[in-house]
PDB file of C-alpha atoms in Angstrom:
ATOM      1  CA  MET A   1      13.010 -11.396 -34.970  1.00 56.00           C
ATOM      2  CA  SER A   2      11.447  -9.390 -37.746  1.00 72.00           C
ATOM      3  CA  ARG A   3      13.173  -8.937 -41.080  1.00 75.00           C
ATOM      4  CA  LEU A   4      13.757  -5.250 -40.331  1.00 78.00           C
ATOM      5  CA  VAL A   5      15.588  -6.087 -37.117  1.00 77.00           C
ATOM      6  CA  ILE A   6      17.718  -8.726 -38.872  1.00 81.00           C
ATOM      7  CA  LEU A   7      18.508  -6.288 -41.698  1.00 81.00           C
ATOM      8  CA  THR A   8      19.447  -3.544 -39.242  1.00 82.00           C
ATOM      9  CA  LEU A   9      21.654  -5.929 -37.271  1.00 82.00           C
ATOM     10  CA  GLY A  10      23.330  -7.126 -40.473  1.00 81.00           C
ATOM     11  CA  LEU A  11      24.042  -3.569 -41.633  1.00 82.00           C
ATOM     12  CA  ALA A  12      25.471  -2.692 -38.218  1.00 81.00           C
ATOM     13  CA  VAL A  13      27.750  -5.740 -38.254  1.00 79.00           C
ATOM     14  CA  CYS A  14      28.949  -4.876 -41.776  1.00 78.00           C
ATOM     15  CA  PHE A  15      29.535  -1.252 -40.792  1.00 79.00           C
ATOM     16  CA  PHE A  16      31.672  -2.201 -37.795  1.00 77.00           C
ATOM     17  CA  TYR A  17      33.481  -5.315 -38.996  1.00 77.00           C
ATOM     18  CA  LEU A  18      33.773  -5.074 -42.786  1.00 79.00           C
ATOM     19  CA  PRO A  19      36.634  -2.530 -42.615  1.00 76.00           C
ATOM     20  CA  ILE A  20      38.507  -4.892 -40.279  1.00 77.00           C
ATOM     21  CA  VAL A  21      38.005  -7.783 -42.710  1.00 80.00           C
ATOM     22  CA  VAL A  22      39.271  -5.657 -45.606  1.00 78.00           C
ATOM     23  CA  LEU A  23      42.254  -4.587 -43.483  1.00 75.00           C
ATOM     24  CA  GLY A  24      43.106  -8.225 -42.803  1.00 77.00           C
ATOM     25  CA  ILE A  25      42.783  -9.148 -46.492  1.00 78.00           C
ATOM     26  CA  PHE A  26      45.145  -6.394 -47.634  1.00 76.00           C
ATOM     27  CA  SER A  27      47.684  -7.345 -44.956  1.00 75.00           C
ATOM     28  CA  PHE A  28      48.236 -10.576 -46.935  1.00 77.00           C
ATOM     29  CA  ASN A  29      48.116  -8.958 -50.386  1.00 75.00           C
ATOM     30  CA  ALA A  30      51.348  -9.301 -52.375  1.00 72.00           C
ATOM     31  CA  ALA A  31      51.016  -5.899 -54.053  1.00 69.00           C
ATOM     32  CA  SER A  32      52.304  -2.741 -52.389  1.00 68.00           C
ATOM     33  CA  THR A  33      49.170  -0.862 -53.461  1.00 68.00           C
ATOM     34  CA  MET A  34      45.962  -1.467 -51.542  1.00 68.00           C
ATOM     35  CA  ALA A  35      43.441  -2.019 -54.304  1.00 64.00           C
ATOM     36  CA  PHE A  36      41.372  -4.770 -55.844  1.00 70.00           C
ATOM     37  CA  PRO A  37      41.951  -7.149 -57.567  1.00 71.00           C
ATOM     38  CA  LEU A  38      44.456  -8.780 -55.209  1.00 68.00           C
ATOM     39  CA  SER A  39      47.874  -9.697 -56.572  1.00 73.00           C
ATOM     40  CA  GLY A  40      48.558 -12.802 -54.490  1.00 72.00           C
ATOM     41  CA  PHE A  41      49.087 -14.126 -50.990  1.00 75.00           C
ATOM     42  CA  THR A  42      52.188 -13.214 -48.976  1.00 75.00           C
ATOM     43  CA  PHE A  43      53.570 -12.941 -45.437  1.00 75.00           C
ATOM     44  CA  THR A  44      56.132 -10.342 -46.541  1.00 75.00           C
ATOM     45  CA  TRP A  45      54.476  -7.445 -44.754  1.00 75.00           C
ATOM     46  CA  TYR A  46      54.398  -9.371 -41.474  1.00 78.00           C
ATOM     47  CA  ALA A  47      58.076 -10.276 -41.895  1.00 76.00           C
ATOM     48  CA  ASP A  48      58.889  -6.609 -42.532  1.00 73.00           C
ATOM     49  CA  LEU A  49      56.767  -5.634 -39.561  1.00 74.00           C
ATOM     50  CA  PHE A  50      58.504  -7.874 -37.039  1.00 76.00           C
ATOM     51  CA  GLY A  51      61.849  -6.724 -38.401  1.00 74.00           C
ATOM     52  CA  ASN A  52      60.837  -3.104 -37.851  1.00 74.00           C
ATOM     53  CA  GLU A  53      62.655  -1.818 -34.763  1.00 78.00           C
ATOM     54  CA  ALA A  54      60.364   1.213 -34.479  1.00 77.00           C
ATOM     55  CA  PHE A  55      57.295  -1.023 -34.339  1.00 80.00           C
ATOM     56  CA  LEU A  56      58.827  -3.408 -31.800  1.00 80.00           C
ATOM     57  CA  GLY A  57      60.020  -0.519 -29.636  1.00 83.00           C
ATOM     58  CA  GLY A  58      56.615   1.175 -29.789  1.00 81.00           C
ATOM     59  CA  PHE A  59      54.853  -2.077 -28.956  1.00 82.00           C
ATOM     60  CA  VAL A  60      57.072  -2.709 -25.926  1.00 85.00           C
ATOM     61  CA  THR A  61      56.582   0.891 -24.772  1.00 88.00           C
ATOM     62  CA  SER A  62      52.797   0.656 -25.122  1.00 86.00           C
ATOM     63  CA  PHE A  63      52.730  -2.705 -23.340  1.00 86.00           C
ATOM     64  CA  LEU A  64      54.830  -1.441 -20.422  1.00 89.00           C
ATOM     65  CA  ILE A  65      52.653   1.664 -20.067  1.00 90.00           C
ATOM     66  CA  ALA A  66      49.434  -0.363 -20.287  1.00 89.00           C
ATOM     67  CA  GLN A  67      50.330  -2.611 -17.329  1.00 90.00           C
ATOM     68  CA  PRO A  68      50.354   0.075 -14.593  1.00 93.00           C
ATOM     69  CA  VAL A  69      47.354   1.735 -16.239  1.00 93.00           C
ATOM     70  CA  GLY A  70      45.405  -1.533 -15.971  1.00 91.00           C
ATOM     71  CA  LEU A  71      46.507  -2.156 -12.378  1.00 92.00           C
ATOM     72  CA  LEU A  72      45.896   1.407 -11.169  1.00 94.00           C
ATOM     73  CA  GLY A  73      42.583   1.572 -13.015  1.00 92.00           C
ATOM     74  CA  ALA A  74      41.390  -1.649 -11.363  1.00 92.00           C
ATOM     75  CA  LEU A  75      42.608  -0.576  -7.894  1.00 93.00           C
ATOM     76  CA  ILE A  76      41.150   2.940  -7.981  1.00 93.00           C
ATOM     77  CA  GLY A  77      38.015   1.627  -9.680  1.00 91.00           C
ATOM     78  CA  LEU A  78      37.603  -0.858  -6.815  1.00 91.00           C
ATOM     79  CA  MET A  79      37.824   1.903  -4.208  1.00 90.00           C
ATOM     80  CA  ALA A  80      35.418   4.108  -6.168  1.00 89.00           C
ATOM     81  CA  ALA A  81      32.976   1.214  -6.630  1.00 89.00           C
ATOM     82  CA  LEU A  82      33.065   0.489  -2.893  1.00 86.00           C
ATOM     83  CA  ALA A  83      32.155   4.121  -2.235  1.00 86.00           C
ATOM     84  CA  VAL A  84      29.433   4.243  -4.886  1.00 86.00           C
ATOM     85  CA  THR A  85      27.736   1.056  -3.658  1.00 84.00           C
ATOM     86  CA  SER A  86      28.103   1.751   0.060  1.00 79.00           C
ATOM     87  CA  PRO A  87      24.706   2.516   1.660  1.00 75.00           C
ATOM     88  CA  ARG A  88      26.450   4.506   4.402  1.00 76.00           C
ATOM     89  CA  MET A  89      28.049   7.027   2.051  1.00 75.00           C
ATOM     90  CA  LYS A  90      26.361  10.386   1.642  1.00 77.00           C
ATOM     91  CA  PHE A  91      26.027  12.078  -1.742  1.00 78.00           C
ATOM     92  CA  ARG A  92      26.640   8.838  -3.626  1.00 76.00           C
ATOM     93  CA  ALA A  93      24.993  10.211  -6.767  1.00 78.00           C
ATOM     94  CA  ALA A  94      27.240  13.286  -6.782  1.00 80.00           C
ATOM     95  CA  PHE A  95      30.315  11.094  -6.299  1.00 80.00           C
ATOM     96  CA  ALA A  96      29.241   8.774  -9.126  1.00 81.00           C
ATOM     97  CA  ILE A  97      28.832  11.760 -11.460  1.00 81.00           C
ATOM     98  CA  LEU A  98      32.288  13.012 -10.441  1.00 83.00           C
ATOM     99  CA  VAL A  99      33.800   9.617 -11.278  1.00 84.00           C
ATOM    100  CA  LEU A 100      32.130   9.623 -14.710  1.00 83.00           C
ATOM    101  CA  VAL A 101      33.291  13.143 -15.645  1.00 81.00           C
ATOM    102  CA  PRO A 102      36.475  11.955 -17.471  1.00 81.00           C
ATOM    103  CA  PHE A 103      34.250   9.807 -19.695  1.00 80.00           C
ATOM    104  CA  LEU A 104      31.912  12.715 -20.495  1.00 81.00           C
ATOM    105  CA  VAL A 105      34.557  15.344 -21.249  1.00 82.00           C
ATOM    106  CA  PRO A 106      35.925  15.294 -24.839  1.00 83.00           C
ATOM    107  CA  LYS A 107      39.362  13.663 -24.900  1.00 83.00           C
ATOM    108  CA  THR A 108      41.025  16.611 -26.583  1.00 84.00           C
ATOM    109  CA  VAL A 109      39.820  19.019 -23.893  1.00 85.00           C
ATOM    110  CA  LEU A 110      40.761  16.567 -21.147  1.00 84.00           C
ATOM    111  CA  SER A 111      44.213  16.001 -22.647  1.00 84.00           C
ATOM    112  CA  ILE A 112      44.965  19.729 -22.852  1.00 85.00           C
ATOM    113  CA  ALA A 113      43.815  20.201 -19.251  1.00 86.00           C
ATOM    114  CA  GLN A 114      45.965  17.288 -18.097  1.00 84.00           C
ATOM    115  CA  ALA A 115      48.999  18.639 -19.966  1.00 83.00           C
ATOM    116  CA  MET A 116      48.537  22.036 -18.307  1.00 85.00           C
ATOM    117  CA  LEU A 117      48.165  20.416 -14.867  1.00 84.00           C
ATOM    118  CA  MET A 118      51.260  18.248 -15.337  1.00 82.00           C
ATOM    119  CA  SER A 119      53.246  21.338 -16.326  1.00 80.00           C
ATOM    120  CA  TRP A 120      51.919  23.285 -13.338  1.00 83.00           C
ATOM    121  CA  VAL A 121      52.943  20.600 -10.817  1.00 81.00           C
ATOM    122  CA  GLY A 122      56.342  20.229 -12.470  1.00 78.00           C
ATOM    123  CA  LEU A 123      55.811  16.800 -13.956  1.00 79.00           C
ATOM    124  CA  GLY A 124      57.126  16.800 -17.495  1.00 77.00           C
ATOM    125  CA  ARG A 125      55.704  14.921 -20.411  1.00 80.00           C
ATOM    126  CA  GLY A 126      56.674  11.283 -20.600  1.00 82.00           C
ATOM    127  CA  ALA A 127      55.748   7.788 -19.465  1.00 84.00           C
ATOM    128  CA  THR A 128      54.725   8.794 -15.918  1.00 87.00           C
ATOM    129  CA  ALA A 129      52.454  11.590 -17.092  1.00 87.00           C
ATOM    130  CA  LEU A 130      50.976   9.294 -19.739  1.00 89.00           C
ATOM    131  CA  ILE A 131      50.226   6.568 -17.182  1.00 91.00           C
ATOM    132  CA  LEU A 132      48.503   9.002 -14.817  1.00 90.00           C
ATOM    133  CA  ALA A 133      46.470  10.623 -17.598  1.00 89.00           C
ATOM    134  CA  GLN A 134      45.348   7.323 -19.122  1.00 90.00           C
ATOM    135  CA  THR A 135      44.439   5.958 -15.686  1.00 92.00           C
ATOM    136  CA  LEU A 136      42.073   8.886 -15.177  1.00 90.00           C
ATOM    137  CA  VAL A 137      40.273   7.998 -18.420  1.00 89.00           C
ATOM    138  CA  VAL A 138      40.125   4.310 -17.475  1.00 92.00           C
ATOM    139  CA  ILE A 139      38.607   4.827 -14.000  1.00 92.00           C
ATOM    140  CA  PRO A 140      34.977   5.413 -15.137  1.00 91.00           C
ATOM    141  CA  PHE A 141      35.005   2.101 -17.025  1.00 91.00           C
ATOM    142  CA  THR A 142      36.574   0.055 -14.228  1.00 92.00           C
ATOM    143  CA  THR A 143      34.312   1.634 -11.618  1.00 91.00           C
ATOM    144  CA  THR A 144      31.222   0.808 -13.654  1.00 90.00           C
ATOM    145  CA  ILE A 145      32.295  -2.814 -14.143  1.00 90.00           C
ATOM    146  CA  LEU A 146      33.049  -3.385 -10.464  1.00 90.00           C
ATOM    147  CA  ALA A 147      30.017  -1.488  -9.158  1.00 88.00           C
ATOM    148  CA  ALA A 148      27.725  -3.514 -11.450  1.00 87.00           C
ATOM    149  CA  VAL A 149      29.007  -6.696  -9.797  1.00 86.00           C
ATOM    150  CA  MET A 150      28.937  -5.318  -6.250  1.00 85.00           C
ATOM    151  CA  VAL A 151      25.278  -4.325  -6.348  1.00 83.00           C
ATOM    152  CA  ARG A 152      24.373  -7.974  -7.075  1.00 84.00           C
ATOM    153  CA  LEU A 153      26.343  -9.431  -4.161  1.00 79.00           C
ATOM    154  CA  ASP A 154      24.569 -10.596  -1.031  1.00 74.00           C
ATOM    155  CA  PRO A 155      25.511  -8.213   1.826  1.00 74.00           C
ATOM    156  CA  ARG A 156      24.517 -10.864   4.366  1.00 76.00           C
ATOM    157  CA  LEU A 157      27.751 -12.735   3.650  1.00 75.00           C
ATOM    158  CA  GLU A 158      29.847  -9.884   5.023  1.00 73.00           C
ATOM    159  CA  GLU A 159      27.452  -9.441   7.914  1.00 73.00           C
ATOM    160  CA  ALA A 160      27.806 -13.132   8.765  1.00 77.00           C
ATOM    161  CA  ALA A 161      31.600 -12.818   8.666  1.00 75.00           C
ATOM    162  CA  ARG A 162      31.407  -9.854  11.040  1.00 75.00           C
ATOM    163  CA  ASP A 163      29.122 -11.802  13.385  1.00 71.00           C
ATOM    164  CA  LEU A 164      31.689 -14.601  13.439  1.00 75.00           C
ATOM    165  CA  GLY A 165      34.378 -12.185  14.602  1.00 76.00           C
ATOM    166  CA  ALA A 166      36.006 -11.079  11.359  1.00 74.00           C
ATOM    167  CA  THR A 167      37.473  -7.593  11.229  1.00 76.00           C
ATOM    168  CA  PRO A 168      36.416  -5.243   8.376  1.00 75.00           C
ATOM    169  CA  TRP A 169      39.681  -5.984   6.565  1.00 78.00           C
ATOM    170  CA  GLN A 170      39.273  -9.754   7.007  1.00 78.00           C
ATOM    171  CA  SER A 171      35.695  -9.694   5.728  1.00 79.00           C
ATOM    172  CA  PHE A 172      36.810  -7.634   2.743  1.00 79.00           C
ATOM    173  CA  ARG A 173      39.792  -9.843   1.927  1.00 79.00           C
ATOM    174  CA  ARG A 174      38.195 -13.238   2.538  1.00 79.00           C
ATOM    175  CA  VAL A 175      34.543 -12.625   1.618  1.00 78.00           C
ATOM    176  CA  LEU A 176      34.176  -9.689  -0.761  1.00 80.00           C
ATOM    177  CA  LEU A 177      37.449  -9.789  -2.704  1.00 81.00           C
ATOM    178  CA  PRO A 178      37.128 -13.429  -3.890  1.00 81.00           C
ATOM    179  CA  GLN A 179      33.697 -12.604  -5.294  1.00 81.00           C
ATOM    180  CA  LEU A 180      35.209  -9.692  -7.245  1.00 84.00           C
ATOM    181  CA  SER A 181      38.180 -11.563  -8.705  1.00 82.00           C
ATOM    182  CA  VAL A 182      36.578 -12.002 -12.135  1.00 81.00           C
ATOM    183  CA  ALA A 183      35.389  -8.374 -12.239  1.00 86.00           C
ATOM    184  CA  LEU A 184      38.860  -7.163 -11.223  1.00 88.00           C
ATOM    185  CA  SER A 185      40.380  -9.211 -14.019  1.00 85.00           C
ATOM    186  CA  ALA A 186      37.918  -7.678 -16.484  1.00 85.00           C
ATOM    187  CA  ALA A 187      38.640  -4.166 -15.169  1.00 90.00           C
ATOM    188  CA  TYR A 188      42.384  -4.729 -15.576  1.00 89.00           C
ATOM    189  CA  SER A 189      41.882  -5.992 -19.139  1.00 85.00           C
ATOM    190  CA  ILE A 190      39.733  -2.983 -20.035  1.00 88.00           C
ATOM    191  CA  GLY A 191      42.429  -0.663 -18.698  1.00 89.00           C
ATOM    192  CA  VAL A 192      45.133  -2.386 -20.751  1.00 88.00           C
ATOM    193  CA  ILE A 193      43.045  -2.336 -23.946  1.00 85.00           C
ATOM    194  CA  LEU A 194      42.093   1.339 -23.571  1.00 89.00           C
ATOM    195  CA  SER A 195      45.714   2.251 -22.921  1.00 88.00           C
ATOM    196  CA  LEU A 196      46.929   0.368 -25.993  1.00 83.00           C
ATOM    197  CA  ALA A 197      44.264   2.045 -28.136  1.00 81.00           C
ATOM    198  CA  ASP A 198      44.866   5.582 -26.875  1.00 84.00           C
ATOM    199  CA  LEU A 199      46.108   8.210 -29.319  1.00 82.00           C
ATOM    200  CA  THR A 200      44.696  11.571 -28.218  1.00 84.00           C
ATOM    201  CA  ILE A 201      46.262  11.615 -24.746  1.00 87.00           C
ATOM    202  CA  SER A 202      49.549  10.269 -26.115  1.00 86.00           C
ATOM    203  CA  MET A 203      49.762  13.149 -28.598  1.00 84.00           C
ATOM    204  CA  PHE A 204      49.699  15.697 -25.767  1.00 85.00           C
ATOM    205  CA  LEU A 205      51.571  13.911 -22.964  1.00 85.00           C
ATOM    206  CA  ALA A 206      53.903  11.301 -24.449  1.00 81.00           C
ATOM    207  CA  GLY A 207      56.794  13.708 -24.943  1.00 78.00           C
ATOM    208  CA  ARG A 208      59.812  11.714 -26.093  1.00 81.00           C
ATOM    209  CA  THR A 209      58.056   8.473 -25.227  1.00 81.00           C
ATOM    210  CA  GLN A 210      56.852   6.833 -28.425  1.00 82.00           C
ATOM    211  CA  PRO A 211      53.945   4.404 -27.879  1.00 84.00           C
ATOM    212  CA  LEU A 212      52.705   2.335 -30.783  1.00 79.00           C
ATOM    213  CA  SER A 213      49.661   4.527 -31.469  1.00 80.00           C
ATOM    214  CA  LEU A 214      51.882   7.551 -32.159  1.00 81.00           C
ATOM    215  CA  ILE A 215      54.135   5.541 -34.459  1.00 78.00           C
ATOM    216  CA  VAL A 216      51.132   4.289 -36.436  1.00 76.00           C
ATOM    217  CA  ALA A 217      49.662   7.800 -36.713  1.00 75.00           C
ATOM    218  CA  SER A 218      53.014   9.217 -37.844  1.00 74.00           C
ATOM    219  CA  GLU A 219      53.477   6.520 -40.485  1.00 69.00           C
ATOM    220  CA  PHE A 220      49.887   6.939 -41.689  1.00 68.00           C
ATOM    221  CA  ARG A 221      50.371  10.675 -42.241  1.00 66.00           C
ATOM    222  CA  ARG A 222      53.462  10.129 -44.374  1.00 63.00           C
ATOM    223  CA  GLU A 223      52.463   7.120 -46.461  1.00 62.00           C
ATOM    224  CA  LEU A 224      49.825   4.394 -46.376  1.00 65.00           C
ATOM    225  CA  LYS A 225      52.110   1.355 -46.536  1.00 69.00           C
ATOM    226  CA  PRO A 226      50.998  -2.312 -46.512  1.00 68.00           C
ATOM    227  CA  ASP A 227      52.956  -3.094 -43.351  1.00 70.00           C
ATOM    228  CA  LEU A 228      50.608  -0.705 -41.522  1.00 74.00           C
ATOM    229  CA  ASN A 229      47.813  -3.159 -42.305  1.00 74.00           C
ATOM    230  CA  ALA A 230      49.875  -5.956 -40.798  1.00 77.00           C
ATOM    231  CA  MET A 231      50.581  -3.783 -37.763  1.00 77.00           C
ATOM    232  CA  GLN A 232      46.894  -3.101 -37.174  1.00 76.00           C
ATOM    233  CA  VAL A 233      46.020  -6.780 -37.583  1.00 79.00           C
ATOM    234  CA  ALA A 234      48.705  -7.663 -35.013  1.00 78.00           C
ATOM    235  CA  VAL A 235      47.245  -5.148 -32.529  1.00 76.00           C
ATOM    236  CA  LEU A 236      43.720  -6.487 -33.146  1.00 79.00           C
ATOM    237  CA  VAL A 237      44.913 -10.053 -32.539  1.00 79.00           C
ATOM    238  CA  LEU A 238      46.600  -8.968 -29.299  1.00 77.00           C
ATOM    239  CA  THR A 239      43.413  -7.235 -28.148  1.00 75.00           C
ATOM    240  CA  ALA A 240      41.334 -10.306 -29.027  1.00 79.00           C
ATOM    241  CA  LEU A 241      43.738 -12.505 -27.044  1.00 81.00           C
ATOM    242  CA  ILE A 242      43.385 -10.271 -23.974  1.00 75.00           C
ATOM    243  CA  VAL A 243      39.590 -10.422 -24.225  1.00 75.00           C
ATOM    244  CA  ALA A 244      39.659 -14.195 -24.796  1.00 80.00           C
ATOM    245  CA  MET A 245      41.930 -14.815 -21.811  1.00 79.00           C
ATOM    246  CA  THR A 246      39.683 -12.678 -19.622  1.00 73.00           C
ATOM    247  CA  GLU A 247      36.611 -14.635 -20.730  1.00 75.00           C
ATOM    248  CA  ILE A 248      38.368 -17.990 -20.257  1.00 79.00           C
ATOM    249  CA  ASN A 249      39.420 -16.936 -16.757  1.00 73.00           C
ATOM    250  CA  ARG A 250      35.854 -15.854 -15.970  1.00 69.00           C
ATOM    251  CA  ARG A 251      34.378 -19.152 -17.136  1.00 75.00           C
ATOM    252  CA  ARG A 252      37.022 -21.168 -15.288  1.00 76.00           C
ATOM    253  CA  ARG A 253      36.370 -19.351 -12.030  1.00 70.00           C
ATOM    254  CA  LEU A 254      32.610 -19.689 -12.500  1.00 68.00           C
ATOM    255  CA  ARG A 255      32.905 -23.439 -13.059  1.00 71.00           C
ATOM    256  CA  GLY A 256      35.130 -23.735  -9.993  1.00 66.00           C
ATOM    257  CA  ARG A 257      32.634 -21.799  -7.889  1.00 63.00           C
ATOM    258  CA  ARG A 258      29.745 -23.961  -9.049  1.00 64.00           C
ATOM    259  CA  ALA A 259      31.735 -27.130  -8.364  1.00 60.00           C
ATOM    260  CA  HIS A 260      32.536 -25.858  -4.884  1.00 54.00           C
ATOM    261  CA  ILE A 261      28.848 -25.175  -4.205  1.00 54.00           C
ATOM    262  CA  ARG A 262      27.885 -28.653  -5.449  1.00 59.00           C
ATOM    263  CA  ASP A 263      30.509 -30.267  -3.220  1.00 56.00           C
ATOM    264  CA  TYR A 264      29.324 -28.234  -0.261  1.00 48.00           C
ATOM    265  CA  LEU A 265      25.684 -29.253  -0.844  1.00 48.00           C
TER     266      LEU A 265
END
């Protein structure tokens, strides 16, 4: 690579990751003020954090909301990806654009529209409304992930299963679904991460439900305290663990598939 490319890449990495590094450094700083030079090393802010009932309650709330969002996003994304990649479906391009609309519309506009719709149908603000609204935002991502895998699959495998007497459901469950297991896991993880990171939709639809993002935003408006740094580092570590587990699962399944092919040959 040329020096310009390396310099550009280095600047981009610094722009994206240097604030996270600084955040992590200050989460271990002994002083209550976030400024250099550092005053010492301490775990006090983490101890205060895990003794904070508001943080623990917000984390549990966010985690419980993120699970159905991840599952629904993966399930609906699977159905949408099947439609988008099906050669027998008419107006596939129009359907694909319709699926991507929640990604293209600004979140503030989408959140206001969702709040108005929930009020119109009689569904008040709260956990249920938040799950439905976040799932809508997640669907374009999960659909894209699953469709990208489906277009690379060999359709002759399903055709062979049909020729051998398998019903459409059997060919889907025993032929197609095992090939999509890794992509489904990735789609679920993306849904969980996006739900945990959401703030805009939560501001309009959470109601009395208090996810972690709202608690962090509320604390940040009042005072920039050191335990907020520890809180953000904890959320980043959780997100990294979800991504790492997804990647480990993908590699494990890939090794198992290759071993199965070698044994078969």
